[in-house]
């Protein structure tokens, strides 16, 4: 009954969603990661599917069950996510980058477990590719390119930082997470986000379930297509 009542307003659209954290290995037992659970991205994938889209979910490691009817592409590192996304740009109408990609990775991935006392206890890091920024750059010269939607996780100055990312990454829409709010954000079921679009529209959503936030984001996306 619920499926029948959901408008099929994304019918036939090819939507790619990135979700979850990335894992950046240091040695066979240790890694660099973050607190992302993947819930927001999975909620977006599920909502888009329910509204009739063909959904590809490029997901970092996590323990939530992928939504039914969605093509799951599991990845581990930022480099793997980068490759998986880039391969699919041409087949995608809308890209929603909800993943919490690690900005850095250890400079070396040691094949054997690092022994206590074997190093000077400092960790050398190198930058990962910024997948969304790279897509935004490509969009500047492309004749036809997917709609680009980003997220921003901010603990301070969230509106200013979100606006800066929207512009500098050449996005169509950004969903800003105020991770300072205790009841919303990482690894919980609710989220409080502010949506900014390329035309300057600002929509501050109240605290909502991630499912409801997903539908609101999709509504905004539809208005921009
Ligand atoms: N993102 C990405 N690749 C990266 C880092 C981020 O695609 N290597 C995407 C995220 O999926 C998100 C957006 O960029 O949609 C913003 O991520 P965020 O971490 O908030 O911003 P950064 O640009 O990484 O800046 P900072 O972490 O310094 O705030
Ligand atoms: Ca970042």
Short mmCIF file of C-alpha atoms and ligand atoms in Angstrom, two decimals:
data_model
loop_
_atom_site.label_atom_id
_atom_site.label_comp_id
_atom_site.label_asym_id
_atom_site.label_seq_id
_atom_site.Cartn_x
_atom_site.Cartn_y
_atom_site.Cartn_z
CA UNK A 1 0.00 0.00 0.00
CA UNK A 2 2.78 2.42 0.96
CA UNK A 3 4.71 1.73 -2.25
CA UNK A 4 1.54 2.35 -4.26
CA UNK A 5 1.07 5.71 -2.50
CA UNK A 6 4.65 6.87 -3.08
CA UNK A 7 4.79 9.12 -6.15
CA UNK A 8 6.98 7.60 -8.86
CA UNK A 9 8.46 11.02 -9.61
CA UNK A 10 12.02 9.71 -10.09
CA UNK A 11 10.97 6.98 -12.52
CA UNK A 12 13.74 6.20 -14.99
CA UNK A 13 16.33 8.52 -13.40
CA UNK A 14 19.76 7.00 -12.81
CA UNK A 15 20.92 8.05 -9.37
CA UNK A 16 24.28 7.27 -7.81
CA UNK A 17 24.66 7.68 -4.05
CA UNK A 18 27.92 7.42 -2.10
CA UNK A 19 27.61 6.47 1.55
CA UNK A 20 29.48 5.49 4.66
CA UNK A 21 33.02 6.10 5.79
CA UNK A 22 36.17 4.99 4.00
CA UNK A 23 38.83 2.81 5.60
CA UNK A 24 42.42 3.80 4.96
CA UNK A 25 44.69 0.94 5.99
CA UNK A 26 47.96 1.50 7.79
CA UNK A 27 48.89 -2.16 8.17
CA UNK A 28 46.87 -5.44 8.14
CA UNK A 29 45.15 -4.64 11.46
CA UNK A 30 44.97 -0.85 11.71
CA UNK A 31 43.14 1.82 9.75
CA UNK A 32 42.13 5.47 9.61
CA UNK A 33 38.38 6.08 9.49
CA UNK A 34 35.57 8.22 10.94
CA UNK A 35 32.23 7.96 12.75
CA UNK A 36 29.97 7.83 9.70
CA UNK A 37 27.44 4.97 9.82
CA UNK A 38 26.19 5.35 6.25
CA UNK A 39 22.59 5.79 7.43
CA UNK A 40 21.94 9.05 5.57
CA UNK A 41 23.23 7.70 2.26
CA UNK A 42 21.34 4.42 2.66
CA UNK A 43 18.15 6.37 3.47
CA UNK A 44 18.63 8.41 0.28
CA UNK A 45 19.18 5.28 -1.79
CA UNK A 46 16.05 3.65 -0.33
CA UNK A 47 13.90 6.76 -0.81
CA UNK A 48 15.06 7.27 -4.40
CA UNK A 49 14.33 3.62 -5.18
CA UNK A 50 10.84 3.91 -3.68
CA UNK A 51 10.21 6.89 -5.94
CA UNK A 52 11.11 4.86 -9.02
CA UNK A 53 14.79 5.69 -9.63
CA UNK A 54 17.46 3.21 -10.73
CA UNK A 55 19.84 3.47 -7.81
CA UNK A 56 23.52 2.60 -7.50
CA UNK A 57 24.90 2.76 -3.98
CA UNK A 58 28.69 3.06 -3.74
CA UNK A 59 29.26 2.28 -0.11
CA UNK A 60 32.18 2.23 2.25
CA UNK A 61 32.34 -0.44 4.97
CA UNK A 62 29.49 -0.64 7.44
CA UNK A 63 26.95 -2.90 9.00
CA UNK A 64 23.62 -1.66 7.69
CA UNK A 65 21.67 -3.77 5.27
CA UNK A 66 21.49 -2.37 1.73
CA UNK A 67 17.97 -1.38 0.64
CA UNK A 68 16.15 -3.84 -1.62
CA UNK A 69 16.29 -3.16 -5.33
CA UNK A 70 19.45 -1.06 -5.17
CA UNK A 71 22.71 -2.00 -6.92
CA UNK A 72 25.37 -2.11 -4.21
CA UNK A 73 29.01 -1.41 -5.10
CA UNK A 74 31.06 -2.06 -1.96
CA UNK A 75 34.35 -0.18 -1.64
CA UNK A 76 36.88 0.24 1.15
CA UNK A 77 39.23 3.16 0.48
CA UNK A 78 38.74 6.67 -0.93
CA UNK A 79 40.75 5.63 -3.98
CA UNK A 80 38.39 2.72 -4.62
CA UNK A 81 35.36 4.99 -4.18
CA UNK A 82 36.92 7.50 -6.57
CA UNK A 83 37.38 4.83 -9.21
CA UNK A 84 33.88 3.36 -8.74
CA UNK A 85 32.25 6.80 -9.06
CA UNK A 86 34.31 7.96 -12.05
CA UNK A 87 33.49 4.79 -14.01
CA UNK A 88 29.78 5.56 -13.66
CA UNK A 89 29.55 9.30 -14.41
CA UNK A 90 28.34 8.83 -17.98
CA UNK A 91 25.53 6.49 -16.92
CA UNK A 92 24.28 8.78 -14.15
CA UNK A 93 21.75 11.63 -14.09
CA UNK A 94 22.07 12.61 -10.44
CA UNK A 95 25.07 12.14 -8.12
CA UNK A 96 24.52 12.41 -4.39
CA UNK A 97 27.75 12.29 -2.41
CA UNK A 98 26.78 11.43 1.14
CA UNK A 99 29.96 9.50 1.96
CA UNK A 100 32.31 10.70 4.67
CA UNK A 101 35.46 10.25 2.61
CA UNK A 102 38.70 10.33 4.54
CA UNK A 103 40.63 13.42 3.46
CA UNK A 104 43.95 11.65 4.11
CA UNK A 105 45.43 8.17 4.05
CA UNK A 106 48.59 6.81 5.60
CA UNK A 107 51.54 7.47 3.28
CA UNK A 108 52.52 3.81 3.54
CA UNK A 109 50.37 0.69 3.74
CA UNK A 110 52.68 -1.74 5.54
CA UNK A 111 52.25 -5.37 4.46
CA UNK A 112 53.04 -6.61 7.97
CA UNK A 113 51.79 -5.51 11.34
CA UNK A 114 53.82 -2.58 12.62
CA UNK A 115 55.66 -3.58 15.80
CA UNK A 116 55.72 -1.52 18.92
CA UNK A 117 58.89 0.56 18.92
CA UNK A 118 59.51 0.01 15.19
CA UNK A 119 58.73 3.61 14.23
CA UNK A 120 59.11 7.01 15.83
CA UNK A 121 55.36 6.94 16.65
CA UNK A 122 54.41 9.64 14.13
CA UNK A 123 52.13 8.92 11.22
CA UNK A 124 52.83 10.32 7.74
CA UNK A 125 49.69 11.07 5.74
CA UNK A 126 48.99 11.94 2.10
CA UNK A 127 45.87 13.55 0.60
CA UNK A 128 43.10 11.48 -0.93
CA UNK A 129 41.37 12.64 -4.11
CA UNK A 130 38.42 14.95 -3.44
CA UNK A 131 35.92 13.07 -5.58
CA UNK A 132 33.21 15.72 -5.51
CA UNK A 133 35.58 18.60 -6.26
CA UNK A 134 36.95 16.72 -9.25
CA UNK A 135 33.43 16.11 -10.60
CA UNK A 136 32.57 19.79 -10.10
CA UNK A 137 35.65 20.75 -12.12
CA UNK A 138 34.69 18.38 -14.94
CA UNK A 139 31.16 19.79 -14.93
CA UNK A 140 32.49 23.26 -15.82
CA UNK A 141 33.48 22.20 -19.34
CA UNK A 142 31.09 19.29 -19.99
CA UNK A 143 28.12 19.78 -22.29
CA UNK A 144 26.07 17.26 -20.36
CA UNK A 145 26.81 16.31 -16.78
CA UNK A 146 24.93 14.79 -13.84
CA UNK A 147 23.32 17.05 -11.25
CA UNK A 148 25.80 17.25 -8.36
CA UNK A 149 24.66 17.08 -4.76
CA UNK A 150 27.09 17.26 -1.85
CA UNK A 151 27.00 17.12 1.91
CA UNK A 152 28.96 19.15 4.40
CA UNK A 153 29.62 18.09 7.97
CA UNK A 154 30.39 21.17 10.02
CA UNK A 155 30.95 21.73 13.71
CA UNK A 156 31.15 25.53 13.42
CA UNK A 157 30.12 28.31 10.96
CA UNK A 158 28.03 25.71 9.17
CA UNK A 159 26.17 28.07 6.79
CA UNK A 160 29.30 29.89 5.67
CA UNK A 161 31.24 26.66 5.23
CA UNK A 162 28.37 25.04 3.34
CA UNK A 163 28.06 28.03 1.01
CA UNK A 164 31.80 27.97 0.41
CA UNK A 165 31.72 24.26 -0.49
CA UNK A 166 28.65 24.70 -2.76
CA UNK A 167 30.48 27.37 -4.75
CA UNK A 168 34.02 26.02 -4.71
CA UNK A 169 32.96 22.47 -5.67
CA UNK A 170 30.54 23.79 -8.34
CA UNK A 171 27.53 21.95 -6.87
CA UNK A 172 23.83 22.22 -7.64
CA UNK A 173 22.76 21.51 -4.07
CA UNK A 174 24.40 20.96 -0.70
CA UNK A 175 22.98 19.49 2.51
CA UNK A 176 24.73 20.92 5.54
CA UNK A 177 24.89 18.84 8.68
CA UNK A 178 25.45 20.74 11.89
CA UNK A 179 27.38 18.04 13.72
CA UNK A 180 27.54 20.24 16.80
CA UNK A 181 23.86 19.36 17.42
CA UNK A 182 23.75 16.47 19.86
CA UNK A 183 20.54 14.85 18.66
CA UNK A 184 21.45 14.72 14.98
CA UNK A 185 24.22 13.74 12.63
CA UNK A 186 26.62 10.85 12.94
CA UNK A 187 25.37 7.32 13.61
CA UNK A 188 21.88 8.32 14.83
CA UNK A 189 18.49 7.99 13.14
CA UNK A 190 17.68 11.68 12.99
CA UNK A 191 19.28 14.56 11.21
CA UNK A 192 19.02 18.33 11.10
CA UNK A 193 20.18 19.74 7.80
CA UNK A 194 20.10 23.01 5.92
CA UNK A 195 19.78 22.86 2.16
CA UNK A 196 21.46 25.47 -0.06
CA UNK A 197 21.06 25.40 -3.81
CA UNK A 198 22.92 26.96 -6.74
CA UNK A 199 20.21 29.64 -7.09
CA UNK A 200 20.70 30.87 -3.54
CA UNK A 201 17.62 29.21 -2.03
CA UNK A 202 18.09 28.27 1.64
CA UNK A 203 15.86 25.75 3.39
CA UNK A 204 16.45 25.03 7.05
CA UNK A 205 14.81 21.71 7.88
CA UNK A 206 13.74 20.86 11.43
CA UNK A 207 15.01 17.75 13.22
CA UNK A 208 13.63 14.87 11.11
CA UNK A 209 14.20 11.17 10.59
CA UNK A 210 16.91 10.45 8.01
CA UNK A 211 14.18 8.92 5.86
CA UNK A 212 12.21 12.17 5.87
CA UNK A 213 15.39 14.21 5.27
CA UNK A 214 16.10 11.96 2.27
CA UNK A 215 12.68 12.70 0.76
CA UNK A 216 13.12 16.45 1.31
CA UNK A 217 16.51 16.36 -0.41
CA UNK A 218 14.98 14.45 -3.34
CA UNK A 219 12.17 17.04 -3.58
CA UNK A 220 14.79 19.78 -3.87
CA UNK A 221 16.71 17.79 -6.46
CA UNK A 222 13.57 17.40 -8.58
CA UNK A 223 13.02 21.16 -8.57
CA UNK A 224 16.57 21.64 -9.92
CA UNK A 225 16.31 19.15 -12.79
N1 LIG B 1 34.07 14.55 -0.52
C1 LIG B 1 34.54 13.77 -1.55
N2 LIG B 1 35.85 13.34 -1.53
C2 LIG B 1 36.68 13.69 -0.52
C3 LIG B 1 36.19 14.49 0.54
C4 LIG B 1 34.88 14.91 0.51
O1 LIG B 1 33.80 13.45 -2.48
N3 LIG B 1 37.93 13.25 -0.52
C5 LIG B 1 32.67 15.01 -0.58
C6 LIG B 1 31.80 14.47 0.55
O2 LIG B 1 31.18 13.25 0.16
C7 LIG B 1 30.79 15.58 0.74
C8 LIG B 1 31.56 16.83 0.38
O3 LIG B 1 32.67 16.41 -0.40
O4 LIG B 1 29.70 15.47 -0.14
C9 LIG B 1 32.05 17.65 1.54
O5 LIG B 1 32.78 16.86 2.44
P1 LIG B 1 33.40 17.55 3.72
O6 LIG B 1 34.29 16.58 4.44
O7 LIG B 1 32.30 18.24 4.51
O8 LIG B 1 34.26 18.73 3.07
P2 LIG B 1 35.77 18.85 2.63
O9 LIG B 1 35.75 19.50 1.29
O10 LIG B 1 36.49 17.55 2.73
O11 LIG B 1 36.37 19.90 3.65
P3 LIG B 1 36.71 19.77 5.24
O12 LIG B 1 36.70 18.30 5.60
O13 LIG B 1 38.04 20.42 5.38
O14 LIG B 1 35.60 20.55 5.95
CA1 LIG B 2 36.52 16.25 4.62
#
